[in-house]
Coordinates of C-alpha atoms in Angstrom, one line a residue:
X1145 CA -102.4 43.4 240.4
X1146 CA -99.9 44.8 237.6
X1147 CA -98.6 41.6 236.0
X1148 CA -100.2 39.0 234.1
X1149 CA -100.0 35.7 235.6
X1150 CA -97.6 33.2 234.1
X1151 CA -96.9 30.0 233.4
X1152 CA -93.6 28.8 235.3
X1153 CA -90.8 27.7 232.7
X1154 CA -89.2 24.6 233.9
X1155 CA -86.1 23.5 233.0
X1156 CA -84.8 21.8 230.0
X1157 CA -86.5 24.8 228.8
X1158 CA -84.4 26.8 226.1
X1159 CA -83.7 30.4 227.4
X1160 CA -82.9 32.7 224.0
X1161 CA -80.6 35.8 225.3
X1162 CA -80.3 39.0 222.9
X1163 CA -76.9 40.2 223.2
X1164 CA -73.9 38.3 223.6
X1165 CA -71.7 39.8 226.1
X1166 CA -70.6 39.1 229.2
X1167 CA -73.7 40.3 231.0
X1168 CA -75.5 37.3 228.8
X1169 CA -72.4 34.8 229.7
X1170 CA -73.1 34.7 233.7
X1171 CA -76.7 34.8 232.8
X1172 CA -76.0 31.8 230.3
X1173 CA -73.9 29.9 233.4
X1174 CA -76.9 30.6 236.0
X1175 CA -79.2 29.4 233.7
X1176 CA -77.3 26.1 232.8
X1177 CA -76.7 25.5 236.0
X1178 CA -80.0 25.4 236.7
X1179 CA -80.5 22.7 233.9
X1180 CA -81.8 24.9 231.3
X1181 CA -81.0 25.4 227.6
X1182 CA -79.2 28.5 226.4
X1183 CA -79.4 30.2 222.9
X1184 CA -77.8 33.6 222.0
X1185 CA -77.7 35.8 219.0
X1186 CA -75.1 38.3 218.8
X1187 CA -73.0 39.2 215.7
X1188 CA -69.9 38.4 217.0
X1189 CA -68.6 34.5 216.6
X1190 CA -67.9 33.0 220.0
X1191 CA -68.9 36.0 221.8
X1192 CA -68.5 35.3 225.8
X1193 CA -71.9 34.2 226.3
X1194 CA -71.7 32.3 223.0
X1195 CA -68.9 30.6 224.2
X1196 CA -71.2 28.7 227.7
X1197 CA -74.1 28.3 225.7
X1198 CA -75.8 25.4 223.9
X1199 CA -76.3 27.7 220.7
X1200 CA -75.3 30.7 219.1
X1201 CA -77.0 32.8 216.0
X1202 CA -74.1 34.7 214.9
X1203 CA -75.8 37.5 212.9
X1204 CA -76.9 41.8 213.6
X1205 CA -79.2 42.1 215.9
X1206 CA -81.6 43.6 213.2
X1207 CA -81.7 40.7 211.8
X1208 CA -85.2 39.7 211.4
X1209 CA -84.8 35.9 210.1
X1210 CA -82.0 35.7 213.0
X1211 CA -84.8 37.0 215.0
X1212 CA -87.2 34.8 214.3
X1213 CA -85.0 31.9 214.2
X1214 CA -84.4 32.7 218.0
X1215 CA -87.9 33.1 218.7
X1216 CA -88.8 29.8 217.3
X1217 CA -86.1 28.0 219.2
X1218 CA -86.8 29.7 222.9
X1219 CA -89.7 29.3 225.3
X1220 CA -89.1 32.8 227.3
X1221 CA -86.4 35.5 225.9
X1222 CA -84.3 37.8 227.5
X1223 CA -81.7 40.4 226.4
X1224 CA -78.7 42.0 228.3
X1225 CA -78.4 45.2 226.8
X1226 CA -80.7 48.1 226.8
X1227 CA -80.4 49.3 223.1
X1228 CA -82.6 46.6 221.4
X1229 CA -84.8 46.9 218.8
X1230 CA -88.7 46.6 219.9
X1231 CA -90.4 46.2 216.7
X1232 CA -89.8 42.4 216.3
X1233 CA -90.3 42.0 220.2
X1234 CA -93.6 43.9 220.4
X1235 CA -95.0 41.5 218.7
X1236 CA -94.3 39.0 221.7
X1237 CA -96.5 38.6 224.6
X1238 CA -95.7 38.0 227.8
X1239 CA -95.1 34.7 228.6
X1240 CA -92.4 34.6 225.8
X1241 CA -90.9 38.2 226.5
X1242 CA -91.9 38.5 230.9
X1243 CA -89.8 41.5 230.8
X1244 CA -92.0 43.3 227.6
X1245 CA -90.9 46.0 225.6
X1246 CA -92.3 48.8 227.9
X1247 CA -89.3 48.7 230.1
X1248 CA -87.0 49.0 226.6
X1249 CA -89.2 51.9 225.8
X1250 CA -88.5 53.7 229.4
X1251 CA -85.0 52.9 229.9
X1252 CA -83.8 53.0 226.3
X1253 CA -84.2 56.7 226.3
X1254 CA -83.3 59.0 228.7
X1255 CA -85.6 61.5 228.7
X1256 CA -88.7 58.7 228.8
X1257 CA -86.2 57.1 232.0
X1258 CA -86.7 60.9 233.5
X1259 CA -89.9 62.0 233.0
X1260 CA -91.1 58.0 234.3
X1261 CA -88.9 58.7 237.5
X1262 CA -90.4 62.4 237.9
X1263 CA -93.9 61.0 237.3
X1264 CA -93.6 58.4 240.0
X1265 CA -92.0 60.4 242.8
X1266 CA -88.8 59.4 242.7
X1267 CA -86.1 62.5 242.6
X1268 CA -83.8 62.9 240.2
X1269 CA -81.1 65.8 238.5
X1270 CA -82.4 68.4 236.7
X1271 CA -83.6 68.1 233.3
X1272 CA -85.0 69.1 230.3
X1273 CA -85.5 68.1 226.6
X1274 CA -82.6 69.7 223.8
X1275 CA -83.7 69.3 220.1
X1276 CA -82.6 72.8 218.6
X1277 CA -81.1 75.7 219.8
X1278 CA -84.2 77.2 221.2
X1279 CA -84.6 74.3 222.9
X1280 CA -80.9 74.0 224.2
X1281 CA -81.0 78.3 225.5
X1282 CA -84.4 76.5 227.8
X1283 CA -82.8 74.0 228.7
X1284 CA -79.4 76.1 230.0
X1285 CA -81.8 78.7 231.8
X1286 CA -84.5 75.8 233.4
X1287 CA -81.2 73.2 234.4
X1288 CA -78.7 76.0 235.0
X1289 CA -74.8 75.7 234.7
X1290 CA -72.8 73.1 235.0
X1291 CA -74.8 70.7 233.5
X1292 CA -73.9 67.3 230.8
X1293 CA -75.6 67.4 227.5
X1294 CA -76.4 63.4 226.4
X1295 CA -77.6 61.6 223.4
X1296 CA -81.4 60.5 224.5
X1297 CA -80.4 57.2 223.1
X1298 CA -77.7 54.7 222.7
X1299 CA -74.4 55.9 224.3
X1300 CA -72.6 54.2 227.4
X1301 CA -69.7 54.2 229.7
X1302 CA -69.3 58.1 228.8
X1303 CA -70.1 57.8 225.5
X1304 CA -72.2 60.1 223.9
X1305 CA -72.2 63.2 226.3
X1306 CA -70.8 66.6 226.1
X1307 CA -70.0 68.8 229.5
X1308 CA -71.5 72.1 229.4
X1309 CA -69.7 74.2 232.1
X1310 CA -69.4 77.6 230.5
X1311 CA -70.9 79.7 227.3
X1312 CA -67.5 78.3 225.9
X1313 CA -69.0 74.7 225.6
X1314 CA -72.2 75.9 223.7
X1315 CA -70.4 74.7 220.4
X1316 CA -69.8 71.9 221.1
X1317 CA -72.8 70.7 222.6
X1318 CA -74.8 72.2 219.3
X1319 CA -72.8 69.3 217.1
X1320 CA -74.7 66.6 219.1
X1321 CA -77.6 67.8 219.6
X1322 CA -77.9 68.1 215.4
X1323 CA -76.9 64.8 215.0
X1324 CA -79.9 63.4 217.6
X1325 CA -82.4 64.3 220.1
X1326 CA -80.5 65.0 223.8
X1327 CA -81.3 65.7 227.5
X1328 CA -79.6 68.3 229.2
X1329 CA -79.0 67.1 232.7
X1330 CA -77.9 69.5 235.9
X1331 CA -75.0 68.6 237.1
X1332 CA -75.2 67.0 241.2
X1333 CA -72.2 68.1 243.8
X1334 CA -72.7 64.3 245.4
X1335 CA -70.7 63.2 247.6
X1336 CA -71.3 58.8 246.5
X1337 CA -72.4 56.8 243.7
X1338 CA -74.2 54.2 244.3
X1339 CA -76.8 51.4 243.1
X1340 CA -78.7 48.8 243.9
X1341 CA -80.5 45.8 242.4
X1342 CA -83.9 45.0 242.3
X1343 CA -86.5 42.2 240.5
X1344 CA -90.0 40.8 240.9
X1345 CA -91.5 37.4 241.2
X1346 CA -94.5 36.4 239.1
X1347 CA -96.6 36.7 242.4
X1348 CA -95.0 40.3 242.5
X1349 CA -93.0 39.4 245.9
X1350 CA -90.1 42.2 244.9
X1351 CA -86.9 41.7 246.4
X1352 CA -83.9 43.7 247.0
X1353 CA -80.2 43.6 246.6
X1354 CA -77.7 45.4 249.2
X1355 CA -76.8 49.0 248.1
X1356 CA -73.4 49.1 246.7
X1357 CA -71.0 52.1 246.8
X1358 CA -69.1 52.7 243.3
X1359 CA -66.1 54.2 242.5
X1360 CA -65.4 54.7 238.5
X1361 CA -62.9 56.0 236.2
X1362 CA -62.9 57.8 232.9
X1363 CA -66.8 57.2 233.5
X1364 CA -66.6 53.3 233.5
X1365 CA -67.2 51.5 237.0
X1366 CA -63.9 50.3 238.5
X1367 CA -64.9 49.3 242.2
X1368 CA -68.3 48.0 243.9
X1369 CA -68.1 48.3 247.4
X1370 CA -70.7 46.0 249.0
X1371 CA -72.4 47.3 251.2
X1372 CA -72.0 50.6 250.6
X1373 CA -70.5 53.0 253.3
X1374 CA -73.7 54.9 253.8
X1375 CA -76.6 55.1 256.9
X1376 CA -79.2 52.9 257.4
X1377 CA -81.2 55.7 257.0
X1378 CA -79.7 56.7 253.8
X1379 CA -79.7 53.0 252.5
X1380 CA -83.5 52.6 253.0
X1381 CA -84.1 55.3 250.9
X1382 CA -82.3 54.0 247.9
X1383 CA -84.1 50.3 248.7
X1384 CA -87.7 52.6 249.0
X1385 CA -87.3 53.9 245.8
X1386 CA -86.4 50.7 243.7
X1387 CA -89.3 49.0 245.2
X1388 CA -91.4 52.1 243.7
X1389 CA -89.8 51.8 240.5
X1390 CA -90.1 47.9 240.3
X1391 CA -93.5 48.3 241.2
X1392 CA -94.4 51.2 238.7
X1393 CA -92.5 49.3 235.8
X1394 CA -94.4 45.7 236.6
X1395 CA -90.8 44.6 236.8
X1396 CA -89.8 41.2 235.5
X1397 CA -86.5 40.6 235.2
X1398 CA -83.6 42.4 237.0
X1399 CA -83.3 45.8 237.3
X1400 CA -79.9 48.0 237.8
X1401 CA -80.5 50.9 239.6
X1402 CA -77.7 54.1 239.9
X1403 CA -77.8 56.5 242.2
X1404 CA -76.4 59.9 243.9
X1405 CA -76.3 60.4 246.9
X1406 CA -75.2 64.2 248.7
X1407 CA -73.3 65.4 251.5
X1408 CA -76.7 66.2 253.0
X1409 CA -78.4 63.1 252.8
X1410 CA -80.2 63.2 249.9
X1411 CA -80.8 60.4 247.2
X1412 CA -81.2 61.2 243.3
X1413 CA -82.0 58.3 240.7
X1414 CA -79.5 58.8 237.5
X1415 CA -79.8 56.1 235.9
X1416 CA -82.0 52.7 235.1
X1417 CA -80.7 49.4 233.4
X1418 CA -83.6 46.5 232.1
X1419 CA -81.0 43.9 233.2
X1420 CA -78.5 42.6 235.2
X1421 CA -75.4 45.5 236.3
X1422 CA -71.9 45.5 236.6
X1423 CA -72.4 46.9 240.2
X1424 CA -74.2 43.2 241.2
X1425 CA -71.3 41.3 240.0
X1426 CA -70.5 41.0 243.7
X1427 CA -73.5 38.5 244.2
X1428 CA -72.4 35.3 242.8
X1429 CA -70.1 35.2 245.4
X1430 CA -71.2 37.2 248.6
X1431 CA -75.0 36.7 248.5
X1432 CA -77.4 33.4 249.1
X1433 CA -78.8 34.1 245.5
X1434 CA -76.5 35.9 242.5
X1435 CA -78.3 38.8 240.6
X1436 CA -77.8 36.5 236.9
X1437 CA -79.9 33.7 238.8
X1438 CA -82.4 35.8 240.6
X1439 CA -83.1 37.1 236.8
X1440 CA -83.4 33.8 235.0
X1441 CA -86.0 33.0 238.3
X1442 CA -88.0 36.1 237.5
X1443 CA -88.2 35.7 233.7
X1444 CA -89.1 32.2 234.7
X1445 CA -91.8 32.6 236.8
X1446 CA -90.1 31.0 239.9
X1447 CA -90.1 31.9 243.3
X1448 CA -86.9 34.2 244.5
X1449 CA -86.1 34.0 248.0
X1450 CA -85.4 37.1 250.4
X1451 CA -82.0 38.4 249.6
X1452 CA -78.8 38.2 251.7
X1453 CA -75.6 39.4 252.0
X1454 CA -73.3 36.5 253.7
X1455 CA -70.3 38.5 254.1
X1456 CA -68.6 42.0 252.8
X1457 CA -67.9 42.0 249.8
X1458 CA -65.6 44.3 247.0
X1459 CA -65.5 43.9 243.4
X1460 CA -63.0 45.2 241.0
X1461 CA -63.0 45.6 236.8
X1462 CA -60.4 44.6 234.8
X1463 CA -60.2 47.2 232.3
X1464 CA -57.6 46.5 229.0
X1465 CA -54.6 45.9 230.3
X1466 CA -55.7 45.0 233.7
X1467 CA -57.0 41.4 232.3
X1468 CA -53.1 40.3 231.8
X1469 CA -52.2 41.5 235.0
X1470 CA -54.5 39.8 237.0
X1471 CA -54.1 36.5 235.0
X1472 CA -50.2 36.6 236.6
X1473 CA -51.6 37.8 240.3
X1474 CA -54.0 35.1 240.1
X1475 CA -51.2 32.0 241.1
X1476 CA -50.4 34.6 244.6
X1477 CA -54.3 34.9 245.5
X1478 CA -55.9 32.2 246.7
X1479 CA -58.9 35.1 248.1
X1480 CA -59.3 35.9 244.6
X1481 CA -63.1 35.0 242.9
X1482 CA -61.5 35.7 239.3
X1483 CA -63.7 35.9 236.4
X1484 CA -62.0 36.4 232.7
X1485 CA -65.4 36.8 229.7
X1486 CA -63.1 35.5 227.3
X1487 CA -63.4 38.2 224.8
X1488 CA -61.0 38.0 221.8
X1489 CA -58.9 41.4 222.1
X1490 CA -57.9 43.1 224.5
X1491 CA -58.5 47.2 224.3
X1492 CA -57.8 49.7 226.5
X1493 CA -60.7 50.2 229.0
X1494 CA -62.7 47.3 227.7
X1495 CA -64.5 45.3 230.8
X1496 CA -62.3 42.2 230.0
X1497 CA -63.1 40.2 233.3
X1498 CA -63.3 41.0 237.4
X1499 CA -62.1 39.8 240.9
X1500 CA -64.2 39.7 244.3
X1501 CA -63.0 39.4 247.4
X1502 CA -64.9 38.4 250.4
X1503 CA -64.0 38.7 253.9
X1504 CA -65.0 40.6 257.0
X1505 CA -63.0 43.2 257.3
X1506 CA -64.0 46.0 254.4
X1507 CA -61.4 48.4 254.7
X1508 CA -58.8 45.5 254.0
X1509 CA -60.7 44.2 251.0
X1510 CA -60.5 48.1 249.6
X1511 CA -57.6 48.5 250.0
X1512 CA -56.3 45.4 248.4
X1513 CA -58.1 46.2 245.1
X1514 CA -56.6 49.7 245.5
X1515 CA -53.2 48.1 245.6
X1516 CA -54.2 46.2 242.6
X1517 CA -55.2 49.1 240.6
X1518 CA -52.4 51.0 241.3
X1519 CA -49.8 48.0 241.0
X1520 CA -48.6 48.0 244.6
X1521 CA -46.9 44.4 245.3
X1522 CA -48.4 41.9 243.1
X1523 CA -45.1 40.4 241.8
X1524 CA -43.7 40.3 244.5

């Protein structure tokens, strides 16, 4: 037995959510709609999961009387972002925090999220530690050429990360790595992205999402694919290793997992995310149980049912611009599962919202979010 036995949290309870964005508003929803009470503390007024919520703290997420104010007024926590803060949440045990500050410590730092993944089995790119120059000429002879030099911390959606392809891009990758400790990560010919969800009841009964297949742009996710065009065989091996990595992290909570997967077959873990993903957005509609409610069940302590897919599934992102576009599609639609976060301003390539469409024919449902991404006859 990894995890310590807890009290179920029945609703009216009062969920407290660190984080404010739309990741915390569908949490927010699933949780209300399950009866509970919903606080959030994020700095920005009316944030999206602000907005669906019985309270928000409006106030930096370092905070510490904000902090404690949340603390006080929540019986579990949760937070939908990786890059929190565990000195105020260590102090937490686990009744009040089922997800702990372990899985921060793992995932909020890349080489930690690497050298856990190596140290369980599971395979993954390449890597090595970069704090100097010495450091970076080892890393460039151990990971080889090409390769992406990243920030060990913080950075997302591309941020943060430097291509090295040649001796040419040596300078730049020495300005980051002065400004903070990076990884230097071989680069991997794939051939799909893909991910998968995973969580963990209290009893430790793990269950599994469907692997998705995603396609992104500029390094931010534009299209889930659910499921993913792979083998069976190919697809148990991604679902193999998040039930190692749930296990080996006591997992509470939901757990985003991405992954490569090569020409020949071969599955490499790139990245882990301590909370609901993007990728599972597909869920609320195509599967028996959403991602954002099998979370609040697992922080909760309550029983999560075997997960299903119902029918195929594809989930777009509307990105800046996208948001407007889809708002005047919407009326022409009626296959349309439309979700807007309700964020104040729109900015190029900002997650603004997204649209799934179900049905059983999955090259149709691509190719009608294709057409959408590339304007093809949405005004008509």
């Amino acid at each position: 037995m990894h995890l310590t036995k807890r009290t179920a949290i029945l609703p009216p309870a009062t969920i407290g959510i660190i984080g404010g964005g739309q990741l915390g508003q569908m949490m927010a929803l699933s949780a209300k709609s399950m009866g509970y009470k919903v606080g959030v503390l994020d700095p920005t007024p009316q944030s999206p999961a602000g907005q669906v919520s019985d309270f928000q703290i409006v106030a930096d997420y370092d905070d510490q009387a904000a902090m404690d104010t949340l603390i006080q007024k929540s019986d579990v926590l949760t937070y939908e972002f990786e890059n929190v803060s565990t000195k105020t949440l260590a102090q937490l045990n686990k009744q009040q925090l089922p997800q702990g500050v372990k899985l921060l410590e793992i995932t909020g730092n890349r080489l930690n999220e690497k050298n856990f993944l190596r140290d369980h089995g599971i395979k993954t790119a390449p890597f090595a530690a970069v704090t100097d120059a010495a450091s970076f000429t080892a890393a460039v002879q151990t990971v080889g050429l090409p390769a992406i030099l990243k920030t060990t911390e913080g950075g997302y959606d591309g941020h943060g990360q430097v291509d090295i392809n040649t001796p040419a891009d040596f300078a730049a990758g020495a300005a980051l790595y002065a400004q903070t400790p990076c990884i230097l990560e071989g680069r991997v010919d794939f051939e799909k992205e893909v991910s998968v969800m995973v969580t963990q009841t209290a009893n430790q009964d793990i269950r599994v999402f469907p692997v998705v297949e995603n396609q992104h742009r500029a390094h931010i996710l534009q299209t889930s694919i659910a499921p993913a065009r792979l083998s069976d065989v190919v697809a148990q091996k991604v679902q193999v290793f998040a039930m190692a990595i749930a296990d080996g992290l006591d997992l509470a909570g939901v757990l985003g997992i991405e992954c490569f997967v090569t020409a020949q077959g071969t599955v490499l873990v790139n990245e882990l995310a301590p909370r609901p993903h993007n990728s599972g957005h597909y869920s609320i509609e195509a599967c028996n149980i959403s991602q954002f409610e099998a979370h609040i069940r697992s922080i909760c302590g309550l029983p999560i049912p075997e997960i299903q897919q119902n029918q195929p599934a594809v989930m777009f992102n509307l990105l800046g611009d996208e948001l407007s576009r889809a708002r005047q599609a919407l009326a022409q639609r009626p296959n349309w599962h439309f979700h807007d976060y309700g964020k104040a301003e729109i900015r190029d390539l900002r997650k603004l919202g997204h649209v799934t469409i179900l049905g059983p024919d999955l090259a149709a449902l691509i190719q009608e979010a294709t057409d959408f991404e590339n304007q093809e006859g949405y005004f008509e």
